[in-house]
PDB file of C-alpha atoms in Angstrom:
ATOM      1  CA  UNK E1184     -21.611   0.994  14.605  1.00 93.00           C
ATOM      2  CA  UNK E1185     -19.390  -1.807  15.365  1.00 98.00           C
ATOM      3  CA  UNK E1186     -16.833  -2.995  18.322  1.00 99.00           C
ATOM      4  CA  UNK E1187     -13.453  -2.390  18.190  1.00 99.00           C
ATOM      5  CA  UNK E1188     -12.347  -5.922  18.315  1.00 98.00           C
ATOM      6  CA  UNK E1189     -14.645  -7.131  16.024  1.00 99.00           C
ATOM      7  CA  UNK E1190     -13.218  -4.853  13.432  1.00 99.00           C
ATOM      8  CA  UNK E1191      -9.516  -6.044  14.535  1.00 99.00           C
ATOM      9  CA  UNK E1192     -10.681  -9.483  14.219  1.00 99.00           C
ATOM     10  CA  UNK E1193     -12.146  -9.309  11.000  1.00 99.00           C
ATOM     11  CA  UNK E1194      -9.306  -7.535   8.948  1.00 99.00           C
ATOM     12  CA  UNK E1195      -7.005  -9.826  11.109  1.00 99.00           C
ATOM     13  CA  UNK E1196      -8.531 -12.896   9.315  1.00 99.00           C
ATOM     14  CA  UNK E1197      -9.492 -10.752   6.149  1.00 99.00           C
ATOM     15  CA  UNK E1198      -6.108 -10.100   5.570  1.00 99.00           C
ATOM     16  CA  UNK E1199      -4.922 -13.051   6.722  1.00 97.00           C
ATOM     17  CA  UNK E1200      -2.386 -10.607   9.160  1.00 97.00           C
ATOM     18  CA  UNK E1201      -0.458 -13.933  10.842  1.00 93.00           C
ATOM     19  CA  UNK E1202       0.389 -15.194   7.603  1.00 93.00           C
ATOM     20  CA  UNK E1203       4.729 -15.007   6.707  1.00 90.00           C
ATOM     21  CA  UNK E1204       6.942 -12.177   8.639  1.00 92.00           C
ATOM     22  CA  UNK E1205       6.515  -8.437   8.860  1.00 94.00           C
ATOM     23  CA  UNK E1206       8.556  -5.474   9.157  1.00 93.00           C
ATOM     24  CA  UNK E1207       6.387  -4.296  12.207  1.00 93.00           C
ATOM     25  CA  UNK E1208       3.051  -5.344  14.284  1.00 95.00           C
ATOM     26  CA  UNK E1209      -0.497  -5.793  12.578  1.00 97.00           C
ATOM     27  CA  UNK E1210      -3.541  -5.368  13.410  1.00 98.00           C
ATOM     28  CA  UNK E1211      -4.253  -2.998  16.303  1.00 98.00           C
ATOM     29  CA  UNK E1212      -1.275  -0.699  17.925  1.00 97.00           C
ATOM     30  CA  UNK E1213      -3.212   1.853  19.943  1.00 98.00           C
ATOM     31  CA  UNK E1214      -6.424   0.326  22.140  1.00 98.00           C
ATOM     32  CA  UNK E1215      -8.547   3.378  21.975  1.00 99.00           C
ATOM     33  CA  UNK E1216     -12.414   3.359  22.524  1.00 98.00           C
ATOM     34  CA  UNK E1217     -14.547   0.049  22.778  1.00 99.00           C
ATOM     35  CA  UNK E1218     -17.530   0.934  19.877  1.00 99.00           C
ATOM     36  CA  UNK E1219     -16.903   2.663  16.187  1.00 99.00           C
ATOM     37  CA  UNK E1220     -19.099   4.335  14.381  1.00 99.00           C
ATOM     38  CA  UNK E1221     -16.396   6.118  12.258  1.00 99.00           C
ATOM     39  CA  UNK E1222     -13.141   4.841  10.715  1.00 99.00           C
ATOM     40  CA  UNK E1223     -10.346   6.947   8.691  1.00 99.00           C
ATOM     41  CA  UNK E1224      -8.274   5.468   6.486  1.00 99.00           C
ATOM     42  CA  UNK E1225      -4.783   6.941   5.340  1.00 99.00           C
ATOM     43  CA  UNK E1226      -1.508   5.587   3.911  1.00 99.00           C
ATOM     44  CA  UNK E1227       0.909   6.207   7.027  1.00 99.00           C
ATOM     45  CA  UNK E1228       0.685   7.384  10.794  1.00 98.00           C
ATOM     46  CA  UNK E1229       1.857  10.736  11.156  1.00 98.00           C
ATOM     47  CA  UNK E1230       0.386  13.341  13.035  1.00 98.00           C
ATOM     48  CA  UNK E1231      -1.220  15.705  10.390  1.00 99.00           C
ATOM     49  CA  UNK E1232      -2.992  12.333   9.904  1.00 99.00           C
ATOM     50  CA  UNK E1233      -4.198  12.020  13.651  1.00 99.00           C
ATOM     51  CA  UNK E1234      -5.008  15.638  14.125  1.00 99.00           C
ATOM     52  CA  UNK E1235      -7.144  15.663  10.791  1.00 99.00           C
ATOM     53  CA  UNK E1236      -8.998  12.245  12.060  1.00 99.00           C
ATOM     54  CA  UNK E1237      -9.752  13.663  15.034  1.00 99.00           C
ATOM     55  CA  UNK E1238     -11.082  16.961  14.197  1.00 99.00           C
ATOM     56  CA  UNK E1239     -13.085  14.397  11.551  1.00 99.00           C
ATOM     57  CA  UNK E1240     -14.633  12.776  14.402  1.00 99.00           C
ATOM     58  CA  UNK E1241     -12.927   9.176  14.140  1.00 99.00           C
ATOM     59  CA  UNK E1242     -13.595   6.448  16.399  1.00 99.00           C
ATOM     60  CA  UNK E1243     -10.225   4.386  14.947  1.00 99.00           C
ATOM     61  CA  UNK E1244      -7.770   4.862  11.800  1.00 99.00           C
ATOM     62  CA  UNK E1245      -6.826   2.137   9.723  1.00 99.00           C
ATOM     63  CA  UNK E1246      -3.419   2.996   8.324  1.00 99.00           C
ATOM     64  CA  UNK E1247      -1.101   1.027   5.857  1.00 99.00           C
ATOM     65  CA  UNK E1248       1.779   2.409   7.444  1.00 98.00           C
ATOM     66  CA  UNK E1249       1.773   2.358  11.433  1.00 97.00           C
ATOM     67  CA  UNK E1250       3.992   3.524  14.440  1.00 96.00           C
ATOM     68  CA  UNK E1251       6.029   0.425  15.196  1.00 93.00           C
ATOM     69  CA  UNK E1252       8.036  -1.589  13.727  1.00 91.00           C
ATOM     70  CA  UNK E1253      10.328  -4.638  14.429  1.00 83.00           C
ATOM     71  CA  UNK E1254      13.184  -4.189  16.955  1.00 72.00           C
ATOM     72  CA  UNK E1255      11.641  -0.846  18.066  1.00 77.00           C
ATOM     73  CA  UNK E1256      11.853  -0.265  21.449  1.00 72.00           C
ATOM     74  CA  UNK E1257      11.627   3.460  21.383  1.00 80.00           C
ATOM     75  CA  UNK E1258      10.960   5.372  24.483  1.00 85.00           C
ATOM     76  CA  UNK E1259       8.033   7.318  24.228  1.00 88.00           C
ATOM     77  CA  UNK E1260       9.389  10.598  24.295  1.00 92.00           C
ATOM     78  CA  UNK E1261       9.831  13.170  21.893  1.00 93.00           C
ATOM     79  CA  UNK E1262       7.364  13.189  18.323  1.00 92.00           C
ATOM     80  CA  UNK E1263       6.521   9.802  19.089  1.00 93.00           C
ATOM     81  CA  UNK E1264       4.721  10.950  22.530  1.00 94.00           C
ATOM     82  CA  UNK E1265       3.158  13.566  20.528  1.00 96.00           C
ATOM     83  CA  UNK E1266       2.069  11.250  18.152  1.00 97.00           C
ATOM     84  CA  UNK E1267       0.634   8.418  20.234  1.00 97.00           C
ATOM     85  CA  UNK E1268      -0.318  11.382  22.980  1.00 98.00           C
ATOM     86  CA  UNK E1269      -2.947  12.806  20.640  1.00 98.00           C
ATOM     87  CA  UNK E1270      -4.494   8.930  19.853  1.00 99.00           C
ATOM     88  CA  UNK E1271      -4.471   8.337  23.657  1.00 98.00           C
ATOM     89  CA  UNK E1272      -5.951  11.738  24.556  1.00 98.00           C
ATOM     90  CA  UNK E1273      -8.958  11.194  21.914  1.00 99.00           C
ATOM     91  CA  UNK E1274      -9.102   7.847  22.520  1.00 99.00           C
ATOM     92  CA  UNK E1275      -9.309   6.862  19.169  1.00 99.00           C
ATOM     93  CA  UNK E1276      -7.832   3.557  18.105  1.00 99.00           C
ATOM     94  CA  UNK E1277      -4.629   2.806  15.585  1.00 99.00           C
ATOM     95  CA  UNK E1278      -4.746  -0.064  13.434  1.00 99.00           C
ATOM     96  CA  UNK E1279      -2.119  -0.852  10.457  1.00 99.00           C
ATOM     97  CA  UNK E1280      -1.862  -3.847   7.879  1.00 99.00           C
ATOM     98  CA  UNK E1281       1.461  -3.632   5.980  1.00 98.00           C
ATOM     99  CA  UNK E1282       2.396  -6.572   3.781  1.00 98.00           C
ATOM    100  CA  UNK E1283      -0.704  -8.262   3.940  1.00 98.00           C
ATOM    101  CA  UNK E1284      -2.426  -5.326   2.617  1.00 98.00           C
ATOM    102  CA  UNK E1285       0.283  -5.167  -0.347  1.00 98.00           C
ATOM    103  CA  UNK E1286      -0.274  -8.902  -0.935  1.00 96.00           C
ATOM    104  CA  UNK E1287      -4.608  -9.015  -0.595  1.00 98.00           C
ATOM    105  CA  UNK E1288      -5.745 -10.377  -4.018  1.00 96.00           C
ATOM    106  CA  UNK E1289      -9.026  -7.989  -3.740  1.00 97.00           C
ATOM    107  CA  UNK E1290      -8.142  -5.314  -1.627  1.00 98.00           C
ATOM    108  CA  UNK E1291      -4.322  -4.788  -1.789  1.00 98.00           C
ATOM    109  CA  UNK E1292      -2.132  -2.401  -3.498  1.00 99.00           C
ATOM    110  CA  UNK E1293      -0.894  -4.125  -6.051  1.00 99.00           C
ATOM    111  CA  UNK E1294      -4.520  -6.474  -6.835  1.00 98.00           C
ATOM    112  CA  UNK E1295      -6.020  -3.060  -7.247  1.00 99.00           C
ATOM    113  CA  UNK E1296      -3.392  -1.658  -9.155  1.00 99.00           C
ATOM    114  CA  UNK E1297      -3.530  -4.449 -11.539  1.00 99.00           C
ATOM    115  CA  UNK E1298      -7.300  -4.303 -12.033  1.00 98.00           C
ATOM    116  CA  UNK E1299      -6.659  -0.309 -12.865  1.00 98.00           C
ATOM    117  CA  UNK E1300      -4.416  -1.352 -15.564  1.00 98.00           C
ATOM    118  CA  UNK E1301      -6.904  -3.794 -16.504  1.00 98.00           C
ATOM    119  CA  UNK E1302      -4.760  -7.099 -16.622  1.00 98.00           C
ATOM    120  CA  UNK E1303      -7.030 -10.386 -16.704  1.00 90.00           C
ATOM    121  CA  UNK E1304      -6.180 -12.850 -14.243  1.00 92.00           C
ATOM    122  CA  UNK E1305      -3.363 -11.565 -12.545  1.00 97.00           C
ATOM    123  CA  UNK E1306      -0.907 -13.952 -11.545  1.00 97.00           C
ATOM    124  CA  UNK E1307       1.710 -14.042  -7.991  1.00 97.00           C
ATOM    125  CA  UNK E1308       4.757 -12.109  -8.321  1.00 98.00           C
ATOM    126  CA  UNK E1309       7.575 -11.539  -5.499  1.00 96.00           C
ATOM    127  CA  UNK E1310       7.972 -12.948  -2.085  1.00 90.00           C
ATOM    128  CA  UNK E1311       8.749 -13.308   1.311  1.00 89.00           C
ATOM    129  CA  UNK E1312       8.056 -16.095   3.312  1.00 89.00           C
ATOM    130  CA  UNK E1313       7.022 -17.981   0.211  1.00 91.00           C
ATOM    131  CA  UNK E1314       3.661 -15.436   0.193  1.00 94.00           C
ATOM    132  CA  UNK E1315       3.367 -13.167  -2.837  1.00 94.00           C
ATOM    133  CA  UNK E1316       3.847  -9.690  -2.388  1.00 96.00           C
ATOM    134  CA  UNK E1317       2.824  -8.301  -5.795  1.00 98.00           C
ATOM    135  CA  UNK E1318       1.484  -9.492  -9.367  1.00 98.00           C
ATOM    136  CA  UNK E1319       1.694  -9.367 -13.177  1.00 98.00           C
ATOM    137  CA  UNK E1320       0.037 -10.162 -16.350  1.00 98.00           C
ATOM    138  CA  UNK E1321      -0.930  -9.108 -19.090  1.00 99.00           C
ATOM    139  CA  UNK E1322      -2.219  -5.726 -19.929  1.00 99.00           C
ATOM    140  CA  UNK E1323      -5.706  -5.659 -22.238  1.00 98.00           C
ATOM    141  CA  UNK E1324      -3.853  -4.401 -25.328  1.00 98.00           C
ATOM    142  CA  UNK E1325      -0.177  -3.283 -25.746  1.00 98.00           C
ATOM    143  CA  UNK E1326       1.059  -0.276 -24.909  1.00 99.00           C
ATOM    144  CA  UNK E1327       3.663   2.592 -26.159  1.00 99.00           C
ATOM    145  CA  UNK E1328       5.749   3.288 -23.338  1.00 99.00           C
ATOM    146  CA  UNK E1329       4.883   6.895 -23.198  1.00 99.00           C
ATOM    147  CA  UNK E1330       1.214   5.729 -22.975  1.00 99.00           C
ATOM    148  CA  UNK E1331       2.022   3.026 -20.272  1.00 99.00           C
ATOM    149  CA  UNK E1332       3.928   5.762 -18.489  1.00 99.00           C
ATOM    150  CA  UNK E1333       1.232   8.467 -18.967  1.00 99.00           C
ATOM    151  CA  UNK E1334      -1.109   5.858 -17.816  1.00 99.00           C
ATOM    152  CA  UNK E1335       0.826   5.094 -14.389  1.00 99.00           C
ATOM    153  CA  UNK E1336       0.273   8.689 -13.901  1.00 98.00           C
ATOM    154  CA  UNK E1337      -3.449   8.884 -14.429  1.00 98.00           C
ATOM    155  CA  UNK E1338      -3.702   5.541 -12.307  1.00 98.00           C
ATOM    156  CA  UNK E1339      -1.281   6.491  -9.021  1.00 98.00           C
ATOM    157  CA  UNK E1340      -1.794  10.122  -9.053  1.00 97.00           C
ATOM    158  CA  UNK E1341       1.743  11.683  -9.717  1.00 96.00           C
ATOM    159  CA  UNK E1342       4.206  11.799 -12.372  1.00 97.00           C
ATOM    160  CA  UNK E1343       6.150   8.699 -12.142  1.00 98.00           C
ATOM    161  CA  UNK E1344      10.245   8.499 -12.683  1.00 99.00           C
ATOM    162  CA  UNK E1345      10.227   6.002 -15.935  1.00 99.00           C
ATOM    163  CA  UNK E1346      13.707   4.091 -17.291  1.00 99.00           C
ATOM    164  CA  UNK E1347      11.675   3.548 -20.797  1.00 98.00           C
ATOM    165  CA  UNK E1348      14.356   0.822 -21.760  1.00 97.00           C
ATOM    166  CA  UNK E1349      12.662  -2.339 -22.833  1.00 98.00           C
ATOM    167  CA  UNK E1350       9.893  -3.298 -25.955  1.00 98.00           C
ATOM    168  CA  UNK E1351       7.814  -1.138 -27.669  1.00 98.00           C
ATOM    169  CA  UNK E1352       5.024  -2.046 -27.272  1.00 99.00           C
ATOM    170  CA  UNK E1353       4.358  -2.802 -23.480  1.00 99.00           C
ATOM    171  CA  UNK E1354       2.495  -6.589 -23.273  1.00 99.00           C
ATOM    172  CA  UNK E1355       3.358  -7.563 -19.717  1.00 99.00           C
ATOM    173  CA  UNK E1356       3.668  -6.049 -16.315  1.00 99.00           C
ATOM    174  CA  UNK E1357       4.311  -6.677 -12.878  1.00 99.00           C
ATOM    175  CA  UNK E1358       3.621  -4.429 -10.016  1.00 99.00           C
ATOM    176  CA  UNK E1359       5.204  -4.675  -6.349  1.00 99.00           C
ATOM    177  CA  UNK E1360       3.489  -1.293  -4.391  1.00 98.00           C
ATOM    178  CA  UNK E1361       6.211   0.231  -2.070  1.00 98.00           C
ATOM    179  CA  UNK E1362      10.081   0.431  -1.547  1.00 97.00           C
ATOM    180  CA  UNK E1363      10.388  -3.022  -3.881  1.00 97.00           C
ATOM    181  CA  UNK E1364      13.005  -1.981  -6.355  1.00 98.00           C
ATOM    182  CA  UNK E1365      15.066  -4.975  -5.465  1.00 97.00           C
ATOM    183  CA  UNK E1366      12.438  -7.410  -7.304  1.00 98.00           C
ATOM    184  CA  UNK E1367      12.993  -5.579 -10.338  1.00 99.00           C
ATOM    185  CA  UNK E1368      15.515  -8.613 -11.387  1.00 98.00           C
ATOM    186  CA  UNK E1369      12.715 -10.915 -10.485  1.00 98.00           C
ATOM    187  CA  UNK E1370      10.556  -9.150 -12.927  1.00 99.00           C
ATOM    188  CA  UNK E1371      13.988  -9.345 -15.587  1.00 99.00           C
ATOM    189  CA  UNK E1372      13.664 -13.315 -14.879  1.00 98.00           C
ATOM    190  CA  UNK E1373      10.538 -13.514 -15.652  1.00 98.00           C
ATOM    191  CA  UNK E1374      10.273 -12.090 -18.405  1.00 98.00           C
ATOM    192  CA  UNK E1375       7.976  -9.061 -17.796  1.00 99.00           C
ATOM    193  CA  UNK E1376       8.142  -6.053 -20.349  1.00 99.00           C
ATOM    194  CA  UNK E1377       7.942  -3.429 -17.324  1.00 99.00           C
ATOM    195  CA  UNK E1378       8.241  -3.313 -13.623  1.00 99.00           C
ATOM    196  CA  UNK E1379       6.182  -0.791 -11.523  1.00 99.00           C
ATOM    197  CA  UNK E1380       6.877   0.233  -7.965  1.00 99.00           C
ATOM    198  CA  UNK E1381       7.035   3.251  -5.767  1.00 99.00           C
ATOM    199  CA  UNK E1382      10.698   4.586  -5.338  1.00 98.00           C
ATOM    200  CA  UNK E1383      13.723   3.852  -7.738  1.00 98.00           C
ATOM    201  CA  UNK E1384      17.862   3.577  -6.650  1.00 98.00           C
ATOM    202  CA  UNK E1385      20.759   4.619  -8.108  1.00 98.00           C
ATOM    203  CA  UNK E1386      21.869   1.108  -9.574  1.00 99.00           C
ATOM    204  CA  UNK E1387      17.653   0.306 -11.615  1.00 99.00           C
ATOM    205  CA  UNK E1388      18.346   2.910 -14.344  1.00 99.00           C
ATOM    206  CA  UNK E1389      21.635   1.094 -15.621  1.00 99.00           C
ATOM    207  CA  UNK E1390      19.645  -2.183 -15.156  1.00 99.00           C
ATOM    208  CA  UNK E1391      16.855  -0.845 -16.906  1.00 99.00           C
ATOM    209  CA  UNK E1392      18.710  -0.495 -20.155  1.00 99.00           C
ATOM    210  CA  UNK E1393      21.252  -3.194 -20.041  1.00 99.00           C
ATOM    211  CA  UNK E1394      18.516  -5.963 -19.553  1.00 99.00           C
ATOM    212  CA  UNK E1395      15.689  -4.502 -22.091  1.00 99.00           C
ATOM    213  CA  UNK E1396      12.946  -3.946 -19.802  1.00 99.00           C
ATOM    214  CA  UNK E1397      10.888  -1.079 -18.321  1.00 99.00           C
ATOM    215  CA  UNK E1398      10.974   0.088 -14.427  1.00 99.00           C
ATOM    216  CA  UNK E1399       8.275   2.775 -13.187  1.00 99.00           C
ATOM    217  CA  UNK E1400       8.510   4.630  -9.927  1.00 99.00           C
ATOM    218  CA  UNK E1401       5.439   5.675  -9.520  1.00 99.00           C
ATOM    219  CA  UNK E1402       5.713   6.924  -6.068  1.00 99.00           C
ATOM    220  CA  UNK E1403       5.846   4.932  -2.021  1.00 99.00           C
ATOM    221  CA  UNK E1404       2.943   7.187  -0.879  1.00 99.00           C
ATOM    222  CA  UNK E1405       1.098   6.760  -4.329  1.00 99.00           C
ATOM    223  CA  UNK E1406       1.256   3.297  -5.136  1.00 99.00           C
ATOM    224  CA  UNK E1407       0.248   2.337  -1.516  1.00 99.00           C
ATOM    225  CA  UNK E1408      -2.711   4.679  -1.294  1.00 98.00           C
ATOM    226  CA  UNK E1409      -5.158   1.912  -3.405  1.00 98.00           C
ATOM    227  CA  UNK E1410      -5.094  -0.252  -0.699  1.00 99.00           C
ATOM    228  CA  UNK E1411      -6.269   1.314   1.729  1.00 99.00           C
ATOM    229  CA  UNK E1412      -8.939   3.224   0.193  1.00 99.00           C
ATOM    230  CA  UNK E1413      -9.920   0.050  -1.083  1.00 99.00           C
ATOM    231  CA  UNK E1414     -10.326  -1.974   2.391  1.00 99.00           C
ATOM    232  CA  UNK E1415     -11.893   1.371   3.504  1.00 99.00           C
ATOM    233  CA  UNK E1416     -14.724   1.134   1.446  1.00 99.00           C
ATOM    234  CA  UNK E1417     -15.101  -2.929   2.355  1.00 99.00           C
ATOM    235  CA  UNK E1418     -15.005  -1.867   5.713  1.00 99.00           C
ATOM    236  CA  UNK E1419     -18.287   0.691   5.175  1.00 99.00           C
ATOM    237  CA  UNK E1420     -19.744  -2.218   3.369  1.00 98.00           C
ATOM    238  CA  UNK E1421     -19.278  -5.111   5.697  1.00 98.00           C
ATOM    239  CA  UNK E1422     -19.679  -3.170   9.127  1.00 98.00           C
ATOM    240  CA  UNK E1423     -22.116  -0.196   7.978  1.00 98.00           C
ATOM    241  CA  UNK E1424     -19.929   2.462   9.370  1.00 99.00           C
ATOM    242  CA  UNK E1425     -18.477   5.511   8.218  1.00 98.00           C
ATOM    243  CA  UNK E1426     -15.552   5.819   6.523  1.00 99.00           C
ATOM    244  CA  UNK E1427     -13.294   8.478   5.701  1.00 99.00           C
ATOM    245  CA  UNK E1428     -10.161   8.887   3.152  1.00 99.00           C
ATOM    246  CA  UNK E1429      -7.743  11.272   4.091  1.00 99.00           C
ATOM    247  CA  UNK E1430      -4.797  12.337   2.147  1.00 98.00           C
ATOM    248  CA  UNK E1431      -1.698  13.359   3.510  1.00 98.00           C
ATOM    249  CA  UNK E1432       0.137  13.524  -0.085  1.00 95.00           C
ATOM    250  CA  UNK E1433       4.156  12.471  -0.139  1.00 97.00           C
ATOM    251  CA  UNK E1434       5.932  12.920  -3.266  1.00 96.00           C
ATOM    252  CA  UNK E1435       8.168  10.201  -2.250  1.00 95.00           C
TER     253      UNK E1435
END
């Protein structure tokens, strides 16, 4: 067992949460009891997520994904009442890490994703506020980009939307978890063979071909569950508790 503000205060430093802007708050959203002895993990706040972590007997969940976000000043009415209303009623505590979850060398999305893949030494890719949000390398031996692609699959869970548009075989990739389809140019720039993310727009496919290099959707919901499975398990490790996974699959 541990106290709620100890928890908060070490993934607040873990994660380095005051580092560069956000799109929303970190760290804790909803105060709920004082002492955990069980955390849940899952990618976003919804409330199949809540009612599941209750029933599961959580203290807190540690999301990727929370309630708020910047510039919302949402009445709570409506399914955010219900939402926070089942928290509140439990008394079980929110707390979400977005960006610096994506960005943590060890724990984040894209750190993790990278060791699946097995590139050595990862290097920074993308940013905001001068912080990196993702990272490339190399991969341990090329690959065909229908392995690479079937690969992606077998790492993030889901059949991935692939533009297979660039060298044969795949050397280098970067990997930005999330909505991040925008730094696919970056990846052009630099050079990478292939660009993984989570969701695709109309415009990559075109830019896929005409600049000779790779771009894998692999999925919002898929390529952002590593994280937080990941700092789940460090958090049964560091603070003893229990910890808890649970899925609330998105094909987005």
């Amino acid at each position: 067992m541990t106290r709620r503000d100890e928890l908060v205060g070490y993934l607040d430093r873990y994660l380095e949460a005051g580092l560069g802007s956000d799109y929303g708050p970190n760290g804790l959203q909803v105060e709920g009891r004082a002492e955990i002895a069980k955390v849940v993990t899952g990618v976003s706040a919804c409330r199949e997520l809540f009612e599941r972590a209750v029933a599961a007997g959580a203290d807190a969940i540690l999301v990727h994904h929370g309630l708020f976000w910047n510039g919302d000043a949402r009445p709570l009415v409506g399914l955010l009442r219900r939402r926070v209303g089942i928290l509140i009623a439990a008394d079980v505590s929110l707390i979400a890490y977005h960006l610096p979850l994506d960005r943590h060398p060890v724990v984040g999305n894209n750190g993790v994703a990278a060791r699946r893949f097995g590139v050595a030494a990862p290097r920074p890719f993308g940013s905001r506020d001068g912080l990196p949000l993702g990272c490339g390398g190399l991969l341990p031996e090329p690959l065909a980009p229908a392995a690479f692609v079937e690969r992606c699959g077998e790492i993030f869970g889901q059949e991935p939307l692939a533009f297979c548009a660039g060298p044969d075989p795949i050397r280098s990739v970067a990997f930005v978890s999330g909505a991040a389809e925008r730094l696919f140019h970056d990846a052009i720039a630099e050079g990478y063979d292939a660009f993984v993310t989570g969701e695709a727009s109309e415009w990559v496919m075109n830019v896929a071909r005409e600049s000779g290099t790779h771009f894998v959707a692999a999925g919002h919901y898929a390529t952002e569950r590593l994280g937080i499975a990941a700092l789940g398990e460090h958090v049964a490790e560091r603070f003893g508790v229990g910890v808890e996974l649970i899925d609330v699959p998105n094909p987005v």
